[in-house]
GROMACS .gro file of C-alpha atoms in nm:
model
  215
    1GLU     CA    1  -3.110  -0.320   0.437
    2LYS     CA    2  -3.101   0.107   0.370
    3CYS     CA    3  -2.747   0.165   0.433
    4ILE     CA    4  -2.583  -0.105   0.241
    5HIS     CA    5  -2.791  -0.045  -0.057
    6THR     CA    6  -2.675   0.332   0.012
    7ALA     CA    7  -2.345   0.338   0.057
    8GLY     CA    8  -2.284   0.085  -0.302
    9ALA     CA    9  -1.939  -0.144  -0.356
   10ALA     CA   10  -1.719   0.096  -0.250
   11GLY     CA   11  -1.939   0.215   0.085
   12HIS     CA   12  -1.843   0.181   0.443
   13ILE     CA   13  -2.115   0.082   0.685
   14THR     CA   14  -2.051   0.241   1.087
   15ALA     CA   15  -2.331   0.110   1.351
   16LYS     CA   16  -2.367   0.345   1.675
   17VAL     CA   17  -2.656   0.205   1.925
   18ARG     CA   18  -2.772   0.475   2.106
   19GLY     CA   19  -3.126   0.462   2.310
   20ASP     CA   20  -3.372   0.228   2.165
   21ILE     CA   21  -3.313   0.063   1.783
   22TYR     CA   22  -3.667   0.086   1.645
   23LYS     CA   23  -3.602   0.502   1.600
   24SER     CA   24  -3.263   0.447   1.421
   25SER     CA   25  -3.178   0.702   1.155
   26ILE     CA   26  -2.923   0.666   0.870
   27SER     CA   27  -2.643   0.991   0.840
   28ILE     CA   28  -2.384   0.971   0.521
   29ASP     CA   29  -2.044   1.117   0.530
   30GLU     CA   30  -1.885   1.191   0.195
   31GLY     CA   31  -1.571   1.142   0.092
   32MET     CA   32  -1.139   1.022   0.228
   33ARG     CA   33  -1.200   1.110   0.527
   34ALA     CA   34  -0.837   1.205   0.640
   35ASN     CA   35  -0.593   1.125   0.922
   36CYS     CA   36  -0.458   1.406   0.983
   37VAL     CA   37  -0.561   1.758   1.237
   38LEU     CA   38  -0.605   2.069   1.156
   39ASP     CA   39  -0.308   2.350   1.275
   40GLU     CA   40  -0.281   2.432   1.696
   41PHE     CA   41  -0.350   2.821   1.600
   42PHE     CA   42  -0.618   2.756   1.390
   43VAL     CA   43  -0.810   2.537   1.646
   44GLU     CA   44  -0.990   2.810   1.869
   45HIS     CA   45  -1.138   2.972   1.534
   46ILE     CA   46  -1.230   2.777   1.272
   47GLY     CA   47  -1.614   2.617   1.272
   48ASP     CA   48  -1.714   2.422   1.114
   49ILE     CA   49  -1.671   2.479   0.696
   50SER     CA   50  -1.736   2.297   0.299
   51ILE     CA   51  -1.457   2.546   0.106
   52GLU     CA   52  -1.519   2.394  -0.281
   53ASN     CA   53  -1.359   2.447  -0.537
   54CYS     CA   54  -1.034   2.439  -0.311
   55GLN     CA   55  -0.709   2.342  -0.363
   56ILE     CA   56  -0.449   2.029  -0.139
   57LEU     CA   57  -0.065   2.160  -0.087
   58LEU     CA   58   0.118   1.804   0.030
   59VAL     CA   59   0.451   1.817   0.237
   60ASP     CA   60   0.614   1.513   0.335
   61GLY     CA   61   0.795   1.671   0.530
   62LYS     CA   62   0.808   2.012   0.842
   63ILE     CA   63   0.828   2.350   0.679
   64LEU     CA   64   1.019   2.603   0.871
   65GLU     CA   65   1.081   2.942   0.687
   66VAL     CA   66   0.805   3.175   0.505
   67GLY     CA   67   0.967   3.225   0.289
   68GLU     CA   68   0.919   2.833   0.168
   69ILE     CA   69   0.502   2.937   0.149
   70HIS     CA   70   0.534   3.305   0.012
   71HIS     CA   71   0.437   3.245  -0.327
   72ILE     CA   72   0.116   3.032  -0.191
   73LEU     CA   73   0.082   3.366   0.064
   74GLN     CA   74   0.060   3.585  -0.273
   75SER     CA   75  -0.164   3.415  -0.477
   76SER     CA   76  -0.425   3.294  -0.231
   77TYR     CA   77  -0.381   3.733  -0.146
   78GLU     CA   78  -0.474   3.807  -0.501
   79THR     CA   79  -0.657   3.530  -0.715
   80LYS     CA   80  -0.823   3.472  -0.310
   81GLN     CA   81  -0.800   3.080  -0.367
   82SER     CA   82  -0.871   2.859  -0.088
   83TYR     CA   83  -0.660   2.611  -0.029
   84VAL     CA   84  -0.569   2.356   0.254
   85LEU     CA   85  -0.253   2.241   0.297
   86ILE     CA   86  -0.162   1.905   0.522
   87THR     CA   87   0.257   1.893   0.617
   88THR     CA   88   0.389   1.679   0.810
   89GLY     CA   89   0.467   1.944   1.086
   90LEU     CA   90   0.466   2.375   1.064
   91SER     CA   91   0.705   2.581   1.251
   92ASP     CA   92   0.541   2.829   1.506
   93ASP     CA   93   0.651   3.147   1.260
   94VAL     CA   94   0.489   2.985   0.963
   95SER     CA   95   0.218   2.781   1.139
   96ASN     CA   96   0.224   3.273   1.282
   97THR     CA   97   0.197   3.337   0.971
   98LEU     CA   98  -0.060   3.159   0.798
   99PHE     CA   99  -0.311   3.299   1.136
  100VAL     CA  100  -0.264   3.595   1.083
  101ASN     CA  101  -0.244   3.732   0.773
  102TRP     CA  102  -0.626   3.470   0.744
  103GLN     CA  103  -0.742   3.637   1.054
  104GLN     CA  104  -0.713   3.927   0.925
  105GLY     CA  105  -0.928   3.760   0.564
  106LYS     CA  106  -0.606   3.841   0.333
  107THR     CA  107  -0.601   3.485   0.276
  108ASN     CA  108  -0.785   3.155   0.269
  109ILE     CA  109  -0.501   2.905   0.380
  110ILE     CA  110  -0.603   2.678   0.613
  111PRO     CA  111  -0.309   2.435   0.766
  112PHE     CA  112  -0.313   2.058   0.872
  113ILE     CA  113  -0.096   1.817   1.059
  114VAL     CA  114  -0.036   1.437   1.001
  115ARG     CA  115   0.084   1.285   1.293
  116ASP     CA  116   0.451   1.065   1.323
  117GLU     CA  117   0.227   0.748   1.419
  118ILE     CA  118   0.188   0.399   1.243
  119ASP     CA  119  -0.143   0.446   1.119
  120SER     CA  120  -0.011   0.731   0.942
  121ILE     CA  121   0.305   0.589   0.746
  122ASN     CA  122   0.047   0.622   0.389
  123GLU     CA  123  -0.149   0.909   0.504
  124MET     CA  124   0.029   1.148   0.242
  125LYS     CA  125   0.003   0.869  -0.040
  126ASP     CA  126  -0.371   0.821   0.014
  127ILE     CA  127  -0.500   1.144   0.069
  128SER     CA  128  -0.281   1.225  -0.262
  129VAL     CA  129  -0.498   0.926  -0.448
  130SER     CA  130  -0.732   1.055  -0.407
  131CYS     CA  131  -0.718   1.446  -0.402
  132GLY     CA  132  -0.482   1.408  -0.719
  133SER     CA  133  -0.207   1.647  -0.560
  134GLN     CA  134   0.154   1.550  -0.607
  135ILE     CA  135   0.348   1.480  -0.285
  136CYS     CA  136   0.682   1.793  -0.276
  137SER     CA  137   0.974   1.617  -0.011
  138ASN     CA  138   1.294   1.508  -0.098
  139ASP     CA  139   1.251   1.160  -0.209
  140THR     CA  140   1.017   1.334  -0.465
  141GLY     CA  141   1.278   1.603  -0.480
  142THR     CA  142   0.989   1.860  -0.538
  143ARG     CA  143   0.992   2.153  -0.331
  144ILE     CA  144   0.645   2.353  -0.205
  145SER     CA  145   0.829   2.666  -0.269
  146SER     CA  146   0.862   2.549  -0.652
  147ILE     CA  147   0.545   2.366  -0.703
  148ASP     CA  148   0.324   2.545  -1.000
  149LEU     CA  149  -0.020   2.582  -0.818
  150SER     CA  150  -0.171   2.522  -1.195
  151ASP     CA  151  -0.111   2.248  -1.186
  152ILE     CA  152  -0.294   2.136  -0.900
  153PRO     CA  153  -0.643   1.992  -0.918
  154MET     CA  154  -0.981   2.166  -0.792
  155CYS     CA  155  -1.172   1.995  -0.506
  156LYS     CA  156  -1.389   2.024  -0.255
  157VAL     CA  157  -1.352   1.949   0.178
  158ASP     CA  158  -1.531   1.967   0.423
  159TYR     CA  159  -1.455   1.961   0.771
  160GLY     CA  160  -1.615   1.982   1.194
  161VAL     CA  161  -1.563   2.048   1.461
  162LYS     CA  162  -1.668   1.762   1.702
  163GLU     CA  163  -1.522   1.501   1.432
  164ARG     CA  164  -1.258   1.697   1.429
  165HIS     CA  165  -1.193   1.508   1.059
  166LEU     CA  166  -1.085   1.721   0.742
  167ARG     CA  167  -1.318   1.519   0.479
  168ILE     CA  168  -1.147   1.540   0.130
  169ILE     CA  169  -1.448   1.499  -0.170
  170PRO     CA  170  -1.280   1.354  -0.489
  171THR     CA  171  -1.331   1.513  -0.805
  172ASP     CA  172  -1.486   1.243  -1.115
  173ASP     CA  173  -1.130   1.181  -1.219
  174ALA     CA  174  -0.992   1.040  -0.822
  175PHE     CA  175  -1.260   0.781  -0.843
  176LEU     CA  176  -1.059   0.532  -1.064
  177ARG     CA  177  -0.752   0.585  -0.887
  178ILE     CA  178  -0.891   0.566  -0.578
  179SER     CA  179  -1.103   0.208  -0.630
  180ARG     CA  180  -0.711   0.013  -0.853
  181LEU     CA  181  -0.513   0.167  -0.398
  182ARG     CA  182  -0.832   0.041  -0.291
  183LYS     CA  183  -0.817  -0.290  -0.507
  184GLU     CA  184  -0.441  -0.270  -0.395
  185ILE     CA  185  -0.506  -0.292  -0.098
  186LYS     CA  186  -0.699  -0.565  -0.027
  187GLU     CA  187  -0.464  -0.748  -0.289
  188LYS     CA  188  -0.217  -0.694   0.076
  189ILE     CA  189  -0.450  -0.771   0.325
  190LYS     CA  190  -0.538  -1.111   0.141
  191ASP     CA  191  -0.119  -1.207   0.158
  192ASP     CA  192   0.038  -1.433   0.438
  193THR     CA  193   0.080  -1.103   0.675
  194PRO     CA  194   0.041  -1.027   0.977
  195GLN     CA  195  -0.271  -0.990   1.186
  196ASP     CA  196  -0.162  -0.564   1.296
  197VAL     CA  197  -0.086  -0.499   0.937
  198LYS     CA  198  -0.372  -0.625   0.806
  199GLU     CA  199  -0.567  -0.500   1.012
  200LEU     CA  200  -0.441  -0.147   0.981
  201LEU     CA  201  -0.533  -0.223   0.598
  202HIS     CA  202  -0.883  -0.203   0.685
  203SER     CA  203  -0.844   0.135   0.831
  204ARG     CA  204  -0.684   0.230   0.530
  205LEU     CA  205  -0.974   0.099   0.375
  206SER     CA  206  -1.275   0.252   0.582
  207LYS     CA  207  -1.064   0.592   0.468
  208LEU     CA  208  -1.105   0.503   0.162
  209CYS     CA  209  -1.399   0.441   0.103
  210LEU     CA  210  -1.650   0.756  -0.114
  211ARG     CA  211  -1.906   0.714   0.141
  212ASN     CA  212  -1.979   0.612   0.528
  213VAL     CA  213  -2.354   0.533   0.577
  214ILE     CA  214  -2.341   0.553   0.968
  215LEU     CA  215  -2.730   0.424   1.101
   0.00000   0.00000   0.00000
């Protein structure tokens, strides 16, 4: 009962049974759990982090040349702005450049990769709705090299080493967008769709919950 009240209408409850059920407790994970992994160059060097006023950059495609993100490196160096870069791939040259600059304290740009998997088909869209950032891709005709960084909204992000999950805590103005997307997904679940598709849609819903209460 306490879990239901804490989670609220847009929340999700996860039950983990360990030992004596009469000694149970609850914990809360806030925000959207993004289905992406930390870039391999950073894995052994980053602990649990929480970044306020972070800007999220979304690139549906692989970044091959450092020149594509030169203005982002320059912005982070000059203004100390923190960025999370979420893309479908990075060349080793780009990953190494981001890591070396981050390790030396010159910039704070942390890259995450959305894997090419069946349950990640709508990942970029879901993250975009949650954080309000535009997706750069060939489909939209928007390049990361020409994006106006001043147009990207701020939000909070958390990353836990143990869970290896990036969580995006949306701003208040994102709640309506997320609610609309959740409603759209629920309508698709009601339709006469194959069971495997419904399972993917249920997975999207659980990730889009703004509060996950763990029993």
